[in-house]
PDB file of C-alpha atoms and ligand atoms in Angstrom:
ATOM      1  CA  UNK A 586     137.846 167.682  55.710  1.00  0.00           C
ATOM      2  CA  UNK A 587     139.466 169.236  58.767  1.00  0.00           C
ATOM      3  CA  UNK A 588     143.130 168.507  59.347  1.00  0.00           C
ATOM      4  CA  UNK A 589     143.230 165.737  62.004  1.00  0.00           C
ATOM      5  CA  UNK A 590     146.317 167.147  63.740  1.00  0.00           C
ATOM      6  CA  UNK A 591     144.677 170.569  64.051  1.00  0.00           C
ATOM      7  CA  UNK A 592     141.525 168.908  65.265  1.00  0.00           C
ATOM      8  CA  UNK A 593     143.557 166.965  67.827  1.00  0.00           C
ATOM      9  CA  UNK A 594     144.874 170.223  69.266  1.00  0.00           C
ATOM     10  CA  UNK A 595     141.386 171.689  69.399  1.00  0.00           C
ATOM     11  CA  UNK A 596     140.049 168.591  71.172  1.00  0.00           C
ATOM     12  CA  UNK A 597     142.785 168.704  73.806  1.00  0.00           C
ATOM     13  CA  UNK A 598     142.283 172.410  74.340  1.00  0.00           C
ATOM     14  CA  UNK A 599     138.592 171.947  74.861  1.00  0.00           C
ATOM     15  CA  UNK A 600     139.113 169.110  77.302  1.00  0.00           C
ATOM     16  CA  UNK A 601     141.767 171.112  79.174  1.00  0.00           C
ATOM     17  CA  UNK A 602     139.273 173.915  79.657  1.00  0.00           C
ATOM     18  CA  UNK A 603     136.541 171.370  80.271  1.00  0.00           C
ATOM     19  CA  UNK A 604     134.453 173.249  77.724  1.00  0.00           C
ATOM     20  CA  UNK A 605     131.051 171.683  77.415  1.00  0.00           C
ATOM     21  CA  UNK A 606     131.954 169.074  79.998  1.00  0.00           C
ATOM     22  CA  UNK A 607     130.555 168.752  83.479  1.00  0.00           C
ATOM     23  CA  UNK A 608     132.652 170.503  86.134  1.00  0.00           C
ATOM     24  CA  UNK A 609     133.862 168.676  89.222  1.00  0.00           C
ATOM     25  CA  UNK A 610     131.370 168.984  92.044  1.00  0.00           C
ATOM     26  CA  UNK A 611     132.437 171.672  94.586  1.00  0.00           C
ATOM     27  CA  UNK A 612     132.239 169.124  97.378  1.00  0.00           C
ATOM     28  CA  UNK A 613     135.435 167.534  96.023  1.00  0.00           C
ATOM     29  CA  UNK A 614     137.781 170.127  97.497  1.00  0.00           C
ATOM     30  CA  UNK A 615     136.347 169.853 100.980  1.00  0.00           C
ATOM     31  CA  UNK A 616     136.361 166.105 100.674  1.00  0.00           C
ATOM     32  CA  UNK A 617     140.032 166.066  99.703  1.00  0.00           C
ATOM     33  CA  UNK A 618     140.917 168.198 102.716  1.00  0.00           C
ATOM     34  CA  UNK A 619     139.010 165.871 105.029  1.00  0.00           C
ATOM     35  CA  UNK A 620     140.555 162.742 103.560  1.00  0.00           C
ATOM     36  CA  UNK A 621     144.062 164.146 103.891  1.00  0.00           C
ATOM     37  CA  UNK A 622     143.540 165.138 107.492  1.00  0.00           C
ATOM     38  CA  UNK A 623     144.365 162.066 109.556  1.00  0.00           C
ATOM     39  CA  UNK A 624     142.180 163.255 112.391  1.00  0.00           C
ATOM     40  CA  UNK A 625     138.969 163.124 110.383  1.00  0.00           C
ATOM     41  CA  UNK A 626     136.712 160.168 110.988  1.00  0.00           C
ATOM     42  CA  UNK A 627     134.666 158.148 108.542  1.00  0.00           C
ATOM     43  CA  UNK A 628     131.526 159.628 110.080  1.00  0.00           C
ATOM     44  CA  UNK A 629     132.743 163.162 109.349  1.00  0.00           C
ATOM     45  CA  UNK A 630     133.433 162.255 105.734  1.00  0.00           C
ATOM     46  CA  UNK A 631     130.062 160.540 105.365  1.00  0.00           C
ATOM     47  CA  UNK A 632     128.336 163.566 106.935  1.00  0.00           C
ATOM     48  CA  UNK A 633     129.922 165.903 104.434  1.00  0.00           C
ATOM     49  CA  UNK A 634     128.817 163.790 101.494  1.00  0.00           C
ATOM     50  CA  UNK A 635     125.325 163.320 102.878  1.00  0.00           C
ATOM     51  CA  UNK A 636     124.815 167.073 103.137  1.00  0.00           C
ATOM     52  CA  UNK A 637     124.720 167.067  99.356  1.00  0.00           C
ATOM     53  CA  UNK A 638     121.539 165.223  98.499  1.00  0.00           C
ATOM     54  CA  UNK A 639     122.132 165.101  94.750  1.00  0.00           C
ATOM     55  CA  UNK A 640     125.598 163.616  95.124  1.00  0.00           C
ATOM     56  CA  UNK A 641     124.395 161.179  97.772  1.00  0.00           C
ATOM     57  CA  UNK A 642     121.664 159.876  95.511  1.00  0.00           C
ATOM     58  CA  UNK A 643     124.072 159.491  92.601  1.00  0.00           C
ATOM     59  CA  UNK A 644     126.690 157.730  94.696  1.00  0.00           C
ATOM     60  CA  UNK A 645     124.239 155.320  96.269  1.00  0.00           C
ATOM     61  CA  UNK A 646     122.821 154.510  92.887  1.00  0.00           C
ATOM     62  CA  UNK A 647     126.293 153.682  91.570  1.00  0.00           C
ATOM     63  CA  UNK A 648     127.203 151.688  94.664  1.00  0.00           C
ATOM     64  CA  UNK A 649     124.031 149.679  94.190  1.00  0.00           C
ATOM     65  CA  UNK A 650     124.529 149.107  90.490  1.00  0.00           C
ATOM     66  CA  UNK A 651     125.155 145.578  89.419  1.00  0.00           C
ATOM     67  CA  UNK A 652     128.915 145.737  88.975  1.00  0.00           C
ATOM     68  CA  UNK A 653     129.727 145.721  92.662  1.00  0.00           C
ATOM     69  CA  UNK A 654     127.382 142.838  93.297  1.00  0.00           C
ATOM     70  CA  UNK A 655     126.716 143.373  96.987  1.00  0.00           C
ATOM     71  CA  UNK A 656     124.199 140.920  98.355  1.00  0.00           C
ATOM     72  CA  UNK A 657     122.485 143.585 100.445  1.00  0.00           C
ATOM     73  CA  UNK A 658     121.447 146.972  99.192  1.00  0.00           C
ATOM     74  CA  UNK A 659     123.740 149.841 100.116  1.00  0.00           C
ATOM     75  CA  UNK A 660     121.547 152.448 101.757  1.00  0.00           C
ATOM     76  CA  UNK A 661     123.902 154.922 103.458  1.00  0.00           C
ATOM     77  CA  UNK A 662     127.056 156.739 102.441  1.00  0.00           C
ATOM     78  CA  UNK A 663     128.905 155.262 105.416  1.00  0.00           C
ATOM     79  CA  UNK A 664     128.025 151.757 104.278  1.00  0.00           C
ATOM     80  CA  UNK A 665     129.185 152.561 100.744  1.00  0.00           C
ATOM     81  CA  UNK A 666     132.416 153.914 102.155  1.00  0.00           C
ATOM     82  CA  UNK A 667     133.069 150.790 104.170  1.00  0.00           C
ATOM     83  CA  UNK A 668     132.315 148.468 101.284  1.00  0.00           C
ATOM     84  CA  UNK A 669     134.084 150.378  98.523  1.00  0.00           C
ATOM     85  CA  UNK A 670     136.809 152.266 100.312  1.00  0.00           C
ATOM     86  CA  UNK A 671     137.173 156.020 100.411  1.00  0.00           C
ATOM     87  CA  UNK A 672     139.238 156.273  97.217  1.00  0.00           C
ATOM     88  CA  UNK A 673     136.676 154.485  95.111  1.00  0.00           C
ATOM     89  CA  UNK A 674     133.944 156.586  96.663  1.00  0.00           C
ATOM     90  CA  UNK A 675     135.850 159.724  95.745  1.00  0.00           C
ATOM     91  CA  UNK A 676     136.204 158.598  92.136  1.00  0.00           C
ATOM     92  CA  UNK A 677     132.488 157.859  92.016  1.00  0.00           C
ATOM     93  CA  UNK A 678     131.642 161.315  93.337  1.00  0.00           C
ATOM     94  CA  UNK A 679     133.998 162.992  90.886  1.00  0.00           C
ATOM     95  CA  UNK A 680     132.652 161.151  87.932  1.00  0.00           C
ATOM     96  CA  UNK A 681     128.999 160.826  88.906  1.00  0.00           C
ATOM     97  CA  UNK A 682     127.895 163.611  86.546  1.00  0.00           C
ATOM     98  CA  UNK A 683     129.523 161.786  83.671  1.00  0.00           C
ATOM     99  CA  UNK A 684     127.788 158.542  84.581  1.00  0.00           C
ATOM    100  CA  UNK A 685     124.511 160.388  84.642  1.00  0.00           C
ATOM    101  CA  UNK A 686     125.155 161.672  81.147  1.00  0.00           C
ATOM    102  CA  UNK A 687     126.083 158.222  79.857  1.00  0.00           C
ATOM    103  CA  UNK A 688     122.943 156.672  81.266  1.00  0.00           C
ATOM    104  CA  UNK A 689     120.756 159.406  79.767  1.00  0.00           C
ATOM    105  CA  UNK A 690     122.446 159.888  76.401  1.00  0.00           C
ATOM    106  CA  UNK A 691     123.199 156.325  75.509  1.00  0.00           C
ATOM    107  CA  UNK A 692     121.861 153.467  77.600  1.00  0.00           C
ATOM    108  CA  UNK A 693     123.763 151.012  75.392  1.00  0.00           C
ATOM    109  CA  UNK A 694     127.075 152.606  76.295  1.00  0.00           C
ATOM    110  CA  UNK A 695     126.078 152.713  79.952  1.00  0.00           C
ATOM    111  CA  UNK A 696     125.229 149.003  79.927  1.00  0.00           C
ATOM    112  CA  UNK A 697     128.502 148.261  78.227  1.00  0.00           C
ATOM    113  CA  UNK A 698     130.483 150.325  80.761  1.00  0.00           C
ATOM    114  CA  UNK A 699     128.852 148.743  83.800  1.00  0.00           C
ATOM    115  CA  UNK A 700     129.330 145.312  82.215  1.00  0.00           C
ATOM    116  CA  UNK A 701     133.040 145.959  81.686  1.00  0.00           C
ATOM    117  CA  UNK A 702     133.332 147.211  85.271  1.00  0.00           C
ATOM    118  CA  UNK A 703     131.772 143.984  86.542  1.00  0.00           C
ATOM    119  CA  UNK A 704     134.023 141.859  84.356  1.00  0.00           C
ATOM    120  CA  UNK A 705     137.143 143.825  85.315  1.00  0.00           C
ATOM    121  CA  UNK A 706     136.353 143.301  88.983  1.00  0.00           C
ATOM    122  CA  UNK A 707     135.890 139.549  88.500  1.00  0.00           C
ATOM    123  CA  UNK A 708     139.193 139.319  86.600  1.00  0.00           C
ATOM    124  CA  UNK A 709     141.007 141.356  89.251  1.00  0.00           C
ATOM    125  CA  UNK A 710     139.763 138.988  91.934  1.00  0.00           C
ATOM    126  CA  UNK A 711     140.723 135.886  89.959  1.00  0.00           C
ATOM    127  CA  UNK A 712     144.163 137.178  89.037  1.00  0.00           C
ATOM    128  CA  UNK A 713     144.818 138.828  92.376  1.00  0.00           C
ATOM    129  CA  UNK A 714     145.293 142.318  91.016  1.00  0.00           C
ATOM    130  CA  UNK A 715     145.139 144.761  93.882  1.00  0.00           C
ATOM    131  CA  UNK A 716     142.006 146.605  94.758  1.00  0.00           C
ATOM    132  CA  UNK A 717     139.346 145.089  92.514  1.00  0.00           C
ATOM    133  CA  UNK A 718     136.908 147.896  93.464  1.00  0.00           C
ATOM    134  CA  UNK A 719     139.240 150.494  92.013  1.00  0.00           C
ATOM    135  CA  UNK A 720     139.878 148.355  88.942  1.00  0.00           C
ATOM    136  CA  UNK A 721     136.096 148.271  88.489  1.00  0.00           C
ATOM    137  CA  UNK A 722     136.012 152.076  88.254  1.00  0.00           C
ATOM    138  CA  UNK A 723     138.487 151.905  85.367  1.00  0.00           C
ATOM    139  CA  UNK A 724     135.993 149.608  83.654  1.00  0.00           C
ATOM    140  CA  UNK A 725     133.237 152.074  84.302  1.00  0.00           C
ATOM    141  CA  UNK A 726     135.292 154.908  82.833  1.00  0.00           C
ATOM    142  CA  UNK A 727     137.065 153.153  79.989  1.00  0.00           C
ATOM    143  CA  UNK A 728     134.919 154.594  77.190  1.00  0.00           C
ATOM    144  CA  UNK A 729     134.713 158.031  78.781  1.00  0.00           C
ATOM    145  CA  UNK A 730     136.214 159.485  75.597  1.00  0.00           C
ATOM    146  CA  UNK A 731     133.073 158.489  73.736  1.00  0.00           C
ATOM    147  CA  UNK A 732     130.999 160.479  76.193  1.00  0.00           C
ATOM    148  CA  UNK A 733     133.259 163.467  75.539  1.00  0.00           C
ATOM    149  CA  UNK A 734     132.666 163.042  71.813  1.00  0.00           C
ATOM    150  CA  UNK A 735     128.946 162.713  72.360  1.00  0.00           C
ATOM    151  CA  UNK A 736     128.463 165.776  74.512  1.00  0.00           C
ATOM    152  CA  UNK A 737     131.232 168.197  73.551  1.00  0.00           C
ATOM    153  CA  UNK A 738     131.628 167.345  69.855  1.00  0.00           C
ATOM    154  CA  UNK A 739     128.126 166.419  68.750  1.00  0.00           C
ATOM    155  CA  UNK A 740     128.568 167.120  65.044  1.00  0.00           C
ATOM    156  CA  UNK A 741     131.924 165.398  64.757  1.00  0.00           C
ATOM    157  CA  UNK A 742     130.500 162.439  66.602  1.00  0.00           C
ATOM    158  CA  UNK A 743     127.773 162.147  63.958  1.00  0.00           C
ATOM    159  CA  UNK A 744     130.520 162.266  61.340  1.00  0.00           C
ATOM    160  CA  UNK A 745     132.296 159.356  63.067  1.00  0.00           C
ATOM    161  CA  UNK A 746     129.071 157.370  63.044  1.00  0.00           C
ATOM    162  CA  UNK A 747     128.598 158.050  59.324  1.00  0.00           C
ATOM    163  CA  UNK A 748     132.128 156.883  58.566  1.00  0.00           C
ATOM    164  CA  UNK A 749     131.533 153.701  60.545  1.00  0.00           C
ATOM    165  CA  UNK A 750     128.345 153.077  58.584  1.00  0.00           C
ATOM    166  CA  UNK A 751     130.391 153.494  55.412  1.00  0.00           C
ATOM    167  CA  UNK A 752     132.610 150.656  56.544  1.00  0.00           C
ATOM    168  CA  UNK A 753     135.496 152.287  58.408  1.00  0.00           C
ATOM    169  CA  UNK A 754     136.548 150.753  61.716  1.00  0.00           C
ATOM    170  CA  UNK A 755     135.397 152.899  64.671  1.00  0.00           C
ATOM    171  CA  UNK A 756     138.952 153.671  65.821  1.00  0.00           C
ATOM    172  CA  UNK A 757     140.014 154.618  62.312  1.00  0.00           C
ATOM    173  CA  UNK A 758     136.975 156.843  61.911  1.00  0.00           C
ATOM    174  CA  UNK A 759     137.775 158.617  65.186  1.00  0.00           C
ATOM    175  CA  UNK A 760     141.344 159.212  64.086  1.00  0.00           C
ATOM    176  CA  UNK A 761     140.185 160.682  60.792  1.00  0.00           C
ATOM    177  CA  UNK A 762     137.693 163.002  62.438  1.00  0.00           C
ATOM    178  CA  UNK A 763     139.434 163.916  65.684  1.00  0.00           C
ATOM    179  CA  UNK A 764     143.077 162.983  65.154  1.00  0.00           C
ATOM    180  CA  UNK A 765     142.793 161.196  68.508  1.00  0.00           C
ATOM    181  CA  UNK A 766     140.822 158.124  69.577  1.00  0.00           C
ATOM    182  CA  UNK A 767     138.345 157.820  72.455  1.00  0.00           C
ATOM    183  CA  UNK A 768     140.831 155.920  74.616  1.00  0.00           C
ATOM    184  CA  UNK A 769     143.333 158.774  74.596  1.00  0.00           C
ATOM    185  CA  UNK A 770     140.581 161.366  74.877  1.00  0.00           C
ATOM    186  CA  UNK A 771     139.158 159.740  77.992  1.00  0.00           C
ATOM    187  CA  UNK A 772     142.600 159.331  79.548  1.00  0.00           C
ATOM    188  CA  UNK A 773     143.327 162.987  78.871  1.00  0.00           C
ATOM    189  CA  UNK A 774     140.180 164.067  80.682  1.00  0.00           C
ATOM    190  CA  UNK A 775     141.026 161.761  83.580  1.00  0.00           C
ATOM    191  CA  UNK A 776     144.400 163.463  83.790  1.00  0.00           C
ATOM    192  CA  UNK A 777     142.692 166.838  84.127  1.00  0.00           C
ATOM    193  CA  UNK A 778     140.708 165.363  86.982  1.00  0.00           C
ATOM    194  CA  UNK A 779     143.862 164.054  88.675  1.00  0.00           C
ATOM    195  CA  UNK A 780     142.579 160.513  88.819  1.00  0.00           C
ATOM    196  CA  UNK A 781     145.084 157.774  89.729  1.00  0.00           C
ATOM    197  CA  UNK A 782     147.830 157.222  87.149  1.00  0.00           C
ATOM    198  CA  UNK A 783     147.115 153.511  87.035  1.00  0.00           C
ATOM    199  CA  UNK A 784     143.518 154.073  85.942  1.00  0.00           C
ATOM    200  CA  UNK A 785     144.591 156.608  83.326  1.00  0.00           C
ATOM    201  CA  UNK A 786     147.087 154.201  81.774  1.00  0.00           C
ATOM    202  CA  UNK A 787     144.501 151.415  81.723  1.00  0.00           C
ATOM    203  CA  UNK A 788     141.963 153.583  79.918  1.00  0.00           C
ATOM    204  CA  UNK A 789     144.521 154.979  77.484  1.00  0.00           C
ATOM    205  CA  UNK A 790     145.678 151.526  76.411  1.00  0.00           C
ATOM    206  CA  UNK A 791     142.399 149.639  76.391  1.00  0.00           C
ATOM    207  CA  UNK A 792     142.480 149.279  72.589  1.00  0.00           C
ATOM    208  CA  UNK A 793     146.259 149.282  72.170  1.00  0.00           C
ATOM    209  CA  UNK A 794     148.363 147.460  74.734  1.00  0.00           C
ATOM    210  CA  UNK A 795     151.576 148.969  73.366  1.00  0.00           C
ATOM    211  CA  UNK A 796     150.537 152.214  75.080  1.00  0.00           C
ATOM    212  CA  UNK A 797     150.848 150.522  78.436  1.00  0.00           C
ATOM    213  CA  UNK A 798     154.231 150.841  80.142  1.00  0.00           C
ATOM    214  CA  UNK A 799     153.935 150.616  83.883  1.00  0.00           C
ATOM    215  CA  UNK A 800     150.666 148.798  84.478  1.00  0.00           C
ATOM    216  CA  UNK A 801     150.800 146.047  81.893  1.00  0.00           C
ATOM    217  CA  UNK A 802     148.760 143.552  83.867  1.00  0.00           C
ATOM    218  CA  UNK A 803     145.967 145.994  84.646  1.00  0.00           C
ATOM    219  CA  UNK A 804     145.869 147.196  81.039  1.00  0.00           C
ATOM    220  CA  UNK A 805     145.679 143.646  79.728  1.00  0.00           C
ATOM    221  CA  UNK A 806     142.879 143.017  82.182  1.00  0.00           C
ATOM    222  CA  UNK A 807     140.793 145.929  80.892  1.00  0.00           C
ATOM    223  CA  UNK A 808     141.519 144.972  77.274  1.00  0.00           C
ATOM    224  CA  UNK A 809     140.223 141.465  77.915  1.00  0.00           C
ATOM    225  CA  UNK A 810     137.208 142.624  79.963  1.00  0.00           C
ATOM    226  CA  UNK A 811     136.152 144.938  77.128  1.00  0.00           C
ATOM    227  CA  UNK A 812     136.333 142.101  74.606  1.00  0.00           C
ATOM    228  CA  UNK A 813     134.468 139.599  76.795  1.00  0.00           C
ATOM    229  CA  UNK A 814     131.615 142.014  77.433  1.00  0.00           C
ATOM    230  CA  UNK A 815     131.392 142.912  73.740  1.00  0.00           C
ATOM    231  CA  UNK A 816     131.377 139.239  72.843  1.00  0.00           C
ATOM    232  CA  UNK A 817     128.481 138.684  75.232  1.00  0.00           C
ATOM    233  CA  UNK A 818     126.454 141.237  73.272  1.00  0.00           C
ATOM    234  CA  UNK A 819     126.866 144.176  75.629  1.00  0.00           C
ATOM    235  CA  UNK A 820     128.460 146.470  73.128  1.00  0.00           C
ATOM    236  CA  UNK A 821     127.787 150.108  72.608  1.00  0.00           C
ATOM    237  CA  UNK A 822     124.930 151.070  70.361  1.00  0.00           C
ATOM    238  CA  UNK A 823     126.941 152.959  67.756  1.00  0.00           C
ATOM    239  CA  UNK A 824     129.859 150.573  67.506  1.00  0.00           C
ATOM    240  CA  UNK A 825     128.849 147.177  66.277  1.00  0.00           C
ATOM    241  CA  UNK A 826     131.155 144.192  66.086  1.00  0.00           C
ATOM    242  CA  UNK A 827     134.084 143.208  68.241  1.00  0.00           C
ATOM    243  CA  UNK A 828     136.982 145.568  68.918  1.00  0.00           C
ATOM    244  CA  UNK A 829     140.424 144.323  67.830  1.00  0.00           C
ATOM    245  CA  UNK A 830     141.928 141.962  70.389  1.00  0.00           C
ATOM    246  CA  UNK A 831     145.588 141.511  71.218  1.00  0.00           C
ATOM    247  CA  UNK A 832     146.197 137.911  72.371  1.00  0.00           C
ATOM    248  CA  UNK A 833     149.204 139.138  74.374  1.00  0.00           C
ATOM    249  CA  UNK A 834     146.645 140.128  76.993  1.00  0.00           C
ATOM    250  CA  UNK A 835     146.103 136.442  77.770  1.00  0.00           C
ATOM    251  CA  UNK A 836     149.829 135.833  78.207  1.00  0.00           C
ATOM    252  CA  UNK A 837     150.368 138.896  80.375  1.00  0.00           C
ATOM    253  CA  UNK A 838     147.460 137.963  82.622  1.00  0.00           C
ATOM    254  CA  UNK A 839     148.233 134.234  82.496  1.00  0.00           C
ATOM    255  CA  UNK A 840     144.659 133.485  81.522  1.00  0.00           C
ATOM    256  CA  UNK A 841     144.165 130.032  80.129  1.00  0.00           C
ATOM    257  CA  UNK A 842     141.416 129.934  77.461  1.00  0.00           C
ATOM    258  CA  UNK A 843     139.630 127.349  79.618  1.00  0.00           C
ATOM    259  CA  UNK A 844     139.304 129.994  82.324  1.00  0.00           C
ATOM    260  CA  UNK A 845     137.152 132.138  80.058  1.00  0.00           C
ATOM    261  CA  UNK A 846     134.207 129.876  80.787  1.00  0.00           C
ATOM    262  CA  UNK A 847     134.727 130.366  84.499  1.00  0.00           C
ATOM    263  CA  UNK A 848     134.790 134.137  84.022  1.00  0.00           C
ATOM    264  CA  UNK A 849     131.518 134.041  82.101  1.00  0.00           C
ATOM    265  CA  UNK A 850     129.897 131.891  84.779  1.00  0.00           C
ATOM    266  CA  UNK A 851     130.697 134.568  87.318  1.00  0.00           C
ATOM    267  CA  UNK A 852     129.783 137.417  85.007  1.00  0.00           C
ATOM    268  CA  UNK A 853     126.428 136.074  83.872  1.00  0.00           C
ATOM    269  CA  UNK A 854     124.452 136.807  87.067  1.00  0.00           C
ATOM    270  CA  UNK A 855     125.919 140.335  87.126  1.00  0.00           C
ATOM    271  CA  UNK A 856     124.814 140.976  83.542  1.00  0.00           C
ATOM    272  CA  UNK A 857     121.399 139.623  84.375  1.00  0.00           C
ATOM    273  CA  UNK A 858     121.051 142.074  87.265  1.00  0.00           C
ATOM    274  CA  UNK A 859     122.366 144.805  85.017  1.00  0.00           C
ATOM    275  CA  UNK A 860     119.454 144.331  82.615  1.00  0.00           C
ATOM    276  CA  UNK A 861     117.023 144.987  85.450  1.00  0.00           C
ATOM    277  CA  UNK A 862     118.961 148.047  86.494  1.00  0.00           C
ATOM    278  CA  UNK A 863     119.004 149.616  83.041  1.00  0.00           C
ATOM    279  CA  UNK A 864     115.349 148.781  82.457  1.00  0.00           C
ATOM    280  CA  UNK A 865     114.608 150.702  85.628  1.00  0.00           C
ATOM    281  CA  UNK A 866     116.733 153.612  84.403  1.00  0.00           C
ATOM    282  CA  UNK A 867     114.904 153.668  81.103  1.00  0.00           C
ATOM    283  CA  UNK A 868     111.539 153.722  82.888  1.00  0.00           C
ATOM    284  CA  UNK A 869     112.669 156.640  85.048  1.00  0.00           C
ATOM    285  CA  UNK A 870     113.705 158.571  81.986  1.00  0.00           C
ATOM    286  CA  UNK A 871     110.418 158.261  80.167  1.00  0.00           C
TER     287      UNK A 871
HETATM  288 FE1  FE2 B 430     136.731 151.554  73.916  1.00  0.00          FE
HETATM  289 FE1  FE2 B 431     134.440 149.465  75.478  1.00  0.00          FE
END
């Protein structure tokens, strides 16, 4: 068996070079320049994005996916920008290739991710954590490390699955194979992409709250959202069972167990819509 600490170095090196991973779309640089320039208008930004048909389609699809729960369909980039805010839109553009991979490679993981995004947004609204739309993107990205394993480390990923079948816990199996778990892997990739620090910390600590230092409330929120969506049966295909839960999350967030029912009541219609969305995706793929 490979030495996990050596493997850990190799994994980080590969992620740093983005080997085997989708590159950031070239539009990002121009977009950054426009966003930073105070004189640029929303129309200018929307025009730039709309020039790229592929990105536009991806972004509109994400904006329309169940986790944002807009009553009307979002049909233009400008509309998406007004509803989501420019920062969220930027994150969606940057990560749209990854979302495409998740939805194609593993619909179960995609469903799980969108479910956690929806739940994270609901929790952020209930607990008045700032910018629920941005918190939702952390939900969407939280298992990004698994996508990295799936696409850049295919054989090792199979090895992880075998170990899980043999009875090891998924996190333990990842540590044995990679010397690093998917939470840290995903956070590391997000760092390379310069995503907001708050989102990176949330993703890094979503299975281990002790990794959270600065954004304890947000991290607890993601930890709880992940559990609630798993418990509702929207888990990933390869990882069965519930992930370990740290009850401190409830204290940090001041969530009373009786509130869980309220959360589910709000989440249920979103999950219902989500089923339609993924069914549609599956049809498109076949
Ligand atoms: Fe996870
Ligand atoms: Fe998860």
